[in-house]
Short mmCIF file of C-alpha atoms in Angstrom, two decimals:
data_model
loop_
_atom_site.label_atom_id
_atom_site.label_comp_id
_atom_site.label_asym_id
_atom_site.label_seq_id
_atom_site.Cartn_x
_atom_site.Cartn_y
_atom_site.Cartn_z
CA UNK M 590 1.30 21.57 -14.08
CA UNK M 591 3.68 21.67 -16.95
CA UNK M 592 6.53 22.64 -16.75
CA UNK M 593 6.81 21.71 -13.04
CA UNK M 594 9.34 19.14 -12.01
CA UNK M 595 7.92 15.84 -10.48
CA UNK M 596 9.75 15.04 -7.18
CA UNK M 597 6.31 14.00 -5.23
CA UNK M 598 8.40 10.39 -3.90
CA UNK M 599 11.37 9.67 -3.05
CA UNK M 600 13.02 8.62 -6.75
CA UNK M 601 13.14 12.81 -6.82
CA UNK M 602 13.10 11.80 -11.05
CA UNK M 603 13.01 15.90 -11.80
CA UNK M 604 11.35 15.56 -14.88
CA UNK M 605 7.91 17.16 -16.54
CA UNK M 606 5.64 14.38 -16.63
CA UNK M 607 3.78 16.39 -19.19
CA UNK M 608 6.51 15.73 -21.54
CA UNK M 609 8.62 12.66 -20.38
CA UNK M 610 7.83 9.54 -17.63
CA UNK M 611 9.53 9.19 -14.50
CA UNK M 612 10.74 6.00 -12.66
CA UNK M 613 6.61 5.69 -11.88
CA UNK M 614 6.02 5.61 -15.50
CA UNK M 615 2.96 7.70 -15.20
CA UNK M 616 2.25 11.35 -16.86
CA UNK M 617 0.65 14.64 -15.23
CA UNK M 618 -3.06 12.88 -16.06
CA UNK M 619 -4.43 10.67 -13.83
CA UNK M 620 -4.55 7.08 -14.73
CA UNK M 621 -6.94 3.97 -13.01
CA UNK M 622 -7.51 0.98 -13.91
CA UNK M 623 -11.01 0.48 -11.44
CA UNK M 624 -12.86 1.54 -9.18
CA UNK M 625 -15.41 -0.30 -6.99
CA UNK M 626 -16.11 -1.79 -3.59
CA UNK M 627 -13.22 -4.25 -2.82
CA UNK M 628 -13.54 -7.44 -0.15
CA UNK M 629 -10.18 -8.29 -0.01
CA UNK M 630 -8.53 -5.89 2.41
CA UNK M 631 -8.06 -6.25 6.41
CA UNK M 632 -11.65 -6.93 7.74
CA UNK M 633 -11.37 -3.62 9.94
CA UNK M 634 -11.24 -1.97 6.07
CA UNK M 635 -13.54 -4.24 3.43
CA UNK M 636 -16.17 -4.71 6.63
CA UNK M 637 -19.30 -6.33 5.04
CA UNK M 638 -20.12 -3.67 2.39
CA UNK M 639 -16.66 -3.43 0.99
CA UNK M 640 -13.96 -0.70 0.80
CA UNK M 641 -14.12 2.07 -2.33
CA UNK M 642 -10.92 1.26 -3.93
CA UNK M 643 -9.72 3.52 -6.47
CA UNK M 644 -6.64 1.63 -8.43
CA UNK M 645 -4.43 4.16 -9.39
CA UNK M 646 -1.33 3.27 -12.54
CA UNK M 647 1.75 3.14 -12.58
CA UNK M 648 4.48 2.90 -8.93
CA UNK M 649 7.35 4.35 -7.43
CA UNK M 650 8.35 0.52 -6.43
CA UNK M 651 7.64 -2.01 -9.75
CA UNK M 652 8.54 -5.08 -7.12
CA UNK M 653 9.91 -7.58 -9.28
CA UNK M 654 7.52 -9.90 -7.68
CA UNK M 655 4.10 -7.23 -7.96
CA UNK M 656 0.79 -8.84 -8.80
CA UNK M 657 -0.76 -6.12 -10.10
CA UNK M 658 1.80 -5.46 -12.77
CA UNK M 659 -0.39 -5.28 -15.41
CA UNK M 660 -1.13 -2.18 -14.11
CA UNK M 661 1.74 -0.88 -11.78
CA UNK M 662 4.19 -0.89 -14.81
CA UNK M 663 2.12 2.41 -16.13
CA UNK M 664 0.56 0.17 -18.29
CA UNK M 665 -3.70 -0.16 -18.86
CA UNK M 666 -5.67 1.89 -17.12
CA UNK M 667 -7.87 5.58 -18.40
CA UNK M 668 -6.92 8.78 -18.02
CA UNK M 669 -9.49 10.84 -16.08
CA UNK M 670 -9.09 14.63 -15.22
CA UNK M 671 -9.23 15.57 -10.69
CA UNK M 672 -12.74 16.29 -11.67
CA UNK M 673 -13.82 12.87 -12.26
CA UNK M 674 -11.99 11.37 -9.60
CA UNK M 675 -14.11 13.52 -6.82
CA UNK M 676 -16.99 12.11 -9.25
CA UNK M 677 -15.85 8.89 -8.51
CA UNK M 678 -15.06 9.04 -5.08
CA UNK M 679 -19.29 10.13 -4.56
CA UNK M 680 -20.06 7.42 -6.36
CA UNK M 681 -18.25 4.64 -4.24
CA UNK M 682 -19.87 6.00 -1.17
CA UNK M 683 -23.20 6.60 -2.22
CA UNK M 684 -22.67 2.78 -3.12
CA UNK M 685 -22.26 1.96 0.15
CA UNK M 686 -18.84 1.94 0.72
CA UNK M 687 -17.21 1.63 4.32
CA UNK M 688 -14.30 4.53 3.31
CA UNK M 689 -12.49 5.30 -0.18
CA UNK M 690 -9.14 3.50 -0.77
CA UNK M 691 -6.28 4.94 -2.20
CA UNK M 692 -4.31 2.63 -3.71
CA UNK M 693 -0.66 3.42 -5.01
CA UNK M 694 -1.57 6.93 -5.13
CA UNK M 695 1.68 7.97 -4.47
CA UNK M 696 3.05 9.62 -7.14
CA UNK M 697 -0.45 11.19 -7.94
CA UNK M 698 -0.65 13.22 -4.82
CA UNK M 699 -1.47 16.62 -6.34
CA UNK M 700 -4.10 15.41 -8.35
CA UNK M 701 -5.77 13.48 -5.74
CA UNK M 702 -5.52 16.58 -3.07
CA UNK M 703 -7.45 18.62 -6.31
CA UNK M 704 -10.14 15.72 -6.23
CA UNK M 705 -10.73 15.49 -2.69
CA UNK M 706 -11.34 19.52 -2.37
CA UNK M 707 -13.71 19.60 -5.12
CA UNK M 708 -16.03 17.11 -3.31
CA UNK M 709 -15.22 16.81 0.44
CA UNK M 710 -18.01 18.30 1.63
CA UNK M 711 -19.67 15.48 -0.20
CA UNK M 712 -17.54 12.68 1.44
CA UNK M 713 -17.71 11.47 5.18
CA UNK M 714 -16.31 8.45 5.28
CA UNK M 715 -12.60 7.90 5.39
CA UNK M 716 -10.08 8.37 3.17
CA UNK M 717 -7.56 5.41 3.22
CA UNK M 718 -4.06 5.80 1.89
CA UNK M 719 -2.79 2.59 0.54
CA UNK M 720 0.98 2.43 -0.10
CA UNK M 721 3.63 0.60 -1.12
CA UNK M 722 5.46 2.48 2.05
CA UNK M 723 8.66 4.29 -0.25
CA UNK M 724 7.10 7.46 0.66
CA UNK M 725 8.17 10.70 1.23
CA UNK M 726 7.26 13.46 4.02
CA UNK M 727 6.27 16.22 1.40
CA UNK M 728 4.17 14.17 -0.57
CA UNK M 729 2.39 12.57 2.99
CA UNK M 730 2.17 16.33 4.19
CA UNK M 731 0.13 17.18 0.99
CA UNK M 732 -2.75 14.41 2.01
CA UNK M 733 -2.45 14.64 5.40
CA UNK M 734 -5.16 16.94 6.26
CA UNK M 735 -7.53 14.65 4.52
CA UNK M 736 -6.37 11.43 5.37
CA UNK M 737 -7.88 9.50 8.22
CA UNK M 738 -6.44 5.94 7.49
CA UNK M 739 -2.87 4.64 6.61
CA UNK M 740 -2.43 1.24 5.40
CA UNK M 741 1.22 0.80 4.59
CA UNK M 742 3.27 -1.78 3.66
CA UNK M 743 6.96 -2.18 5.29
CA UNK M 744 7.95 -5.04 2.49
CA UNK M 745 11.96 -5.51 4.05
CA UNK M 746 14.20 -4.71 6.48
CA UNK M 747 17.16 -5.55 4.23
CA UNK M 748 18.37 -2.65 1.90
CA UNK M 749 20.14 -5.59 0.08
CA UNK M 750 16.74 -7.21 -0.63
CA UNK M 751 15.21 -3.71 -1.25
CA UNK M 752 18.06 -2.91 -4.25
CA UNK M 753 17.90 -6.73 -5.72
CA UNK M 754 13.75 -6.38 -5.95
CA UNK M 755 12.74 -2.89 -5.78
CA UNK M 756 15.90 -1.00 -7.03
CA UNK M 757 15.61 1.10 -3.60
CA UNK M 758 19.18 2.39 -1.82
CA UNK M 759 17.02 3.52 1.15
CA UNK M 760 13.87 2.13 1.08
CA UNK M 761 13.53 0.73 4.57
CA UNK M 762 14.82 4.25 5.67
CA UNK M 763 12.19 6.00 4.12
CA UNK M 764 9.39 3.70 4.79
CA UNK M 765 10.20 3.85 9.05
CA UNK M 766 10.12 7.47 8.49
CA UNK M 767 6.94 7.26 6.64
CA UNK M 768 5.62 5.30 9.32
CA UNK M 769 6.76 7.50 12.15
CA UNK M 770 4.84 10.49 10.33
CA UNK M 771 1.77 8.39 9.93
CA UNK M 772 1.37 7.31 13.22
CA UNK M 773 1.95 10.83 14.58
CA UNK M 774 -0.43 12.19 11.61
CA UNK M 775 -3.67 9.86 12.90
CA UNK M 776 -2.81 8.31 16.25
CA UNK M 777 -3.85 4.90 17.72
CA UNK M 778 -6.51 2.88 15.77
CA UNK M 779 -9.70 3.92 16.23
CA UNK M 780 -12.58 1.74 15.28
CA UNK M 781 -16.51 2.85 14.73
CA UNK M 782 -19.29 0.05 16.57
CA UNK M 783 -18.85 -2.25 13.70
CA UNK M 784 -15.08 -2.54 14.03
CA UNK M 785 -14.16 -0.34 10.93
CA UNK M 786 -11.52 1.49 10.91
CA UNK M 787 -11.84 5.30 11.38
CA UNK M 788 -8.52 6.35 11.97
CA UNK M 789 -5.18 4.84 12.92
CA UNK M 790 -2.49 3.11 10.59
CA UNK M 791 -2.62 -0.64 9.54
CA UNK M 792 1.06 -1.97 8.70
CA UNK M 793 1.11 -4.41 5.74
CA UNK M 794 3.78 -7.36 5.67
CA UNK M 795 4.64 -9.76 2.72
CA UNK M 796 6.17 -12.95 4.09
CA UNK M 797 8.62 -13.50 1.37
CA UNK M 798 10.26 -17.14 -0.03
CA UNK M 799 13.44 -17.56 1.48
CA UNK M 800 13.11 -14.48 3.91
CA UNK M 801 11.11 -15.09 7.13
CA UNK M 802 14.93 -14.05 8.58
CA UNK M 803 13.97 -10.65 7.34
CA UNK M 804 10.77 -10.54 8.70
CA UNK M 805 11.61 -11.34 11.83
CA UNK M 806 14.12 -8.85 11.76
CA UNK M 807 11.60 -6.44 10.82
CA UNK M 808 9.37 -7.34 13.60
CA UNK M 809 11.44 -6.76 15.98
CA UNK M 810 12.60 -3.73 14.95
CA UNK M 811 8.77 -2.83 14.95
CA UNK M 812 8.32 -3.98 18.23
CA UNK M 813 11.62 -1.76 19.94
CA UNK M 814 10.95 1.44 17.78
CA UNK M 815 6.80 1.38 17.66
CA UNK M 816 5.46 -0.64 20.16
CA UNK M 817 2.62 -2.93 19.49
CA UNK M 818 -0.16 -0.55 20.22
CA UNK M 819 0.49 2.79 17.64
CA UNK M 820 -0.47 0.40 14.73
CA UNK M 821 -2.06 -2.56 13.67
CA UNK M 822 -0.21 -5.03 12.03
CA UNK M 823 -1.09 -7.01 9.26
CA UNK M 824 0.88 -10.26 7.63
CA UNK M 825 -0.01 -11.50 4.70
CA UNK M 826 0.69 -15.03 3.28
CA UNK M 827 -0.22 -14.32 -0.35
CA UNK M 828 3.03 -14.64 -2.44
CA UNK M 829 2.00 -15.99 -5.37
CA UNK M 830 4.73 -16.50 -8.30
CA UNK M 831 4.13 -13.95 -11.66
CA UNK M 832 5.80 -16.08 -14.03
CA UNK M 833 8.50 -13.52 -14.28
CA UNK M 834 11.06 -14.83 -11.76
CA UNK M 835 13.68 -16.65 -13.82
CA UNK M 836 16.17 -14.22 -12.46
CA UNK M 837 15.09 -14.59 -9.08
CA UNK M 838 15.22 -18.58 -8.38
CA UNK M 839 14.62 -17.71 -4.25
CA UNK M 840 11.09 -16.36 -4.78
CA UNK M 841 9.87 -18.62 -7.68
CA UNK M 842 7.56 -20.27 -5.48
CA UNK M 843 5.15 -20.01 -2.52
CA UNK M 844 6.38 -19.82 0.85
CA UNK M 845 6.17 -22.72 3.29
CA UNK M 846 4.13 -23.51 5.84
CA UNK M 847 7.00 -23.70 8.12
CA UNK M 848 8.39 -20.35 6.91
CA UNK M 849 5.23 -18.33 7.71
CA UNK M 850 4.51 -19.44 10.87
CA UNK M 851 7.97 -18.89 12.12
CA UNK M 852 7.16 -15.19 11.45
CA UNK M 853 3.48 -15.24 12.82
CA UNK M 854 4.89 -17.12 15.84
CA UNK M 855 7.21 -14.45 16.33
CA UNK M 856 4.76 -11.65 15.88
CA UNK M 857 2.29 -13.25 18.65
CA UNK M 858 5.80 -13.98 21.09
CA UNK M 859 6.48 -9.88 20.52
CA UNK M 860 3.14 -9.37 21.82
CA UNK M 861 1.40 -8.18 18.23
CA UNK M 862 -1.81 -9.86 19.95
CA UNK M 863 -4.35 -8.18 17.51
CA UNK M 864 -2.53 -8.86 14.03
CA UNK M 865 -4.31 -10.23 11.23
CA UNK M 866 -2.71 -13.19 10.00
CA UNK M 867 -3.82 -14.31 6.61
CA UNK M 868 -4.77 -17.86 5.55
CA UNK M 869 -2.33 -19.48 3.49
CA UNK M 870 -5.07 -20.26 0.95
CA UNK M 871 -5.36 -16.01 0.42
CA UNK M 872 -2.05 -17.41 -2.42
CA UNK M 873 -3.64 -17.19 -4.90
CA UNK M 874 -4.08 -15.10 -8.40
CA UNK M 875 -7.63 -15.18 -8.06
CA UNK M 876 -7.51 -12.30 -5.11
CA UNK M 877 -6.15 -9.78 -7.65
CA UNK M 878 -9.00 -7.83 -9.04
CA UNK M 879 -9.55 -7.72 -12.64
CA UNK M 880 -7.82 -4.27 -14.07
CA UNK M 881 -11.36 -3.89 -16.62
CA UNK M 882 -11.62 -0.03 -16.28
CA UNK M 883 -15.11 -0.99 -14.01
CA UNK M 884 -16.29 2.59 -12.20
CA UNK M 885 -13.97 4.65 -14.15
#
């Protein structure tokens, strides 16, 4: 690939990763940081045997507020060649694992479409695309043949709050459109006779501090554009502080009882029956995975 200017997401950076790092911080090699069976996603994903989650390095996004940013800054991690990945990807489901998870594999789409040739005969159990949701439709359309699961996050409908904490001019733009393609892409949920998911597209919200205005913006929006059926939506009460929001006063804490359920009160009153709604206990650090190379 050298030579070849990266443009895979929408930051377009134009550069050759074999020589200099985009916004994603990441070169042409592939980078993770794990890869094993993971408990901690939407039941309808971990199930009881757990999801194969690859971690990928590096992200398009770098939320000032990201808890995996020991890893997401392009920091940590190994390098591995396509090769190893489809290695890897055999490995988690000969382990038992309910699909493999892609997470932030955004900027790595290329590779991962190499990866998934050289063993998908191998593979049949879905491939889940976890995303940060600042996608774009060339770098969906290179998965989408092999992609039976979306699990997306929409983080704001603000752009304001997009620029101040993802330095994104059109990220809720991009991640509708994202959505729209996804939905089209896979269809309804679809669920196998234990309730995993098989297909269908799971959309991932972050109450915020400060922001359950937002969110409820967002859900409506959802609601008038989407329905409540073409998706399954998924809010998450986890905002946990990094110790890195001095700047950022409004999010240096964890939301409030009152502010989450104003936003899972309105997600039930739009008729988003099905949701998962997650505990406010899930706040905590202890639900980020250690970043210790395991699998790779």
């Amino acid at each position: 690939m050298s030579g070849e200017l990266c443009n895979q997401c929408p930051r377009r950076c134009g550069i050759d990763r074999d020589v200099s790092r985009g916004f994603c911080g990441t070169g042409n090699s592939i980078k993770v940081a794990r890869a094993a069976l993971h408990q901690w996603e939407e039941p309808c994903i971990s199930g009881t045997r757990g999801s194969g989650a690859v971690f990928f390095c590096g992200c398009n996004l770098k939320c000032v507020f990201c808890q995996n940013s020991e890893i997401s800054r392009g920091g940590g991690g190994k390098e591995i060649s396509p090769e190893r990945l489809g290695e890897i990807f055999v490995e988690l489901k000969n382990s038992g694992a309910h699909n493999i998870n892609l997470v932030t594999p955004t900027h790595y789409t290329r590779q991962i479409r190499a990866a998934i040739e050289s063993v998908r005969s191998n593979i049949d159990i879905p491939f889940v695309y976890n995303c940060g949701g600042y996608e774009s439709i060339d770098g969906l359309s290179r998965l989408s043949d092999y992609i039976s699961v979306y699990l997306t996050d929409i983080k704001y409908f603000s752009d304001e709050l997009a620029r101040r904490y993802s330095r994104c001019n059109d990220y809720f733009e991009r991640a509708v459109a994202a959505l729209d393609f996804m939905i089209k892409a896979v269809g309804v949920p679809k669920y196998d006779k234990d309730g995993i998911m098989q297909g269908g597209v799971i959309v991932r919200h972050l109450v915020l501090p400060s922001h359950r205005h937002d969110s409820i913006r967002l859900l409506n929006y959802l609601k008038e554009n989407f329905g409540t059926e073409s998706f399954r939506l998924s809010l998450m009460s986890q905002f946990t502080p990094n110790g890195g929001l001095a700047d950022y006063p409004e999010l240096n804490r964890r939301i409030t009882t009152f502010e989450y359920n104003s936003v899972t009160d309105t997600a039930y009153d739009l008729g988003f029956r099905d949701a998962y709604v997650q505990l406010r206990s899930s706040a905590k650090a202890e639900y980020t995975p250690p970043f210790d190379l395991t699998g790779v």
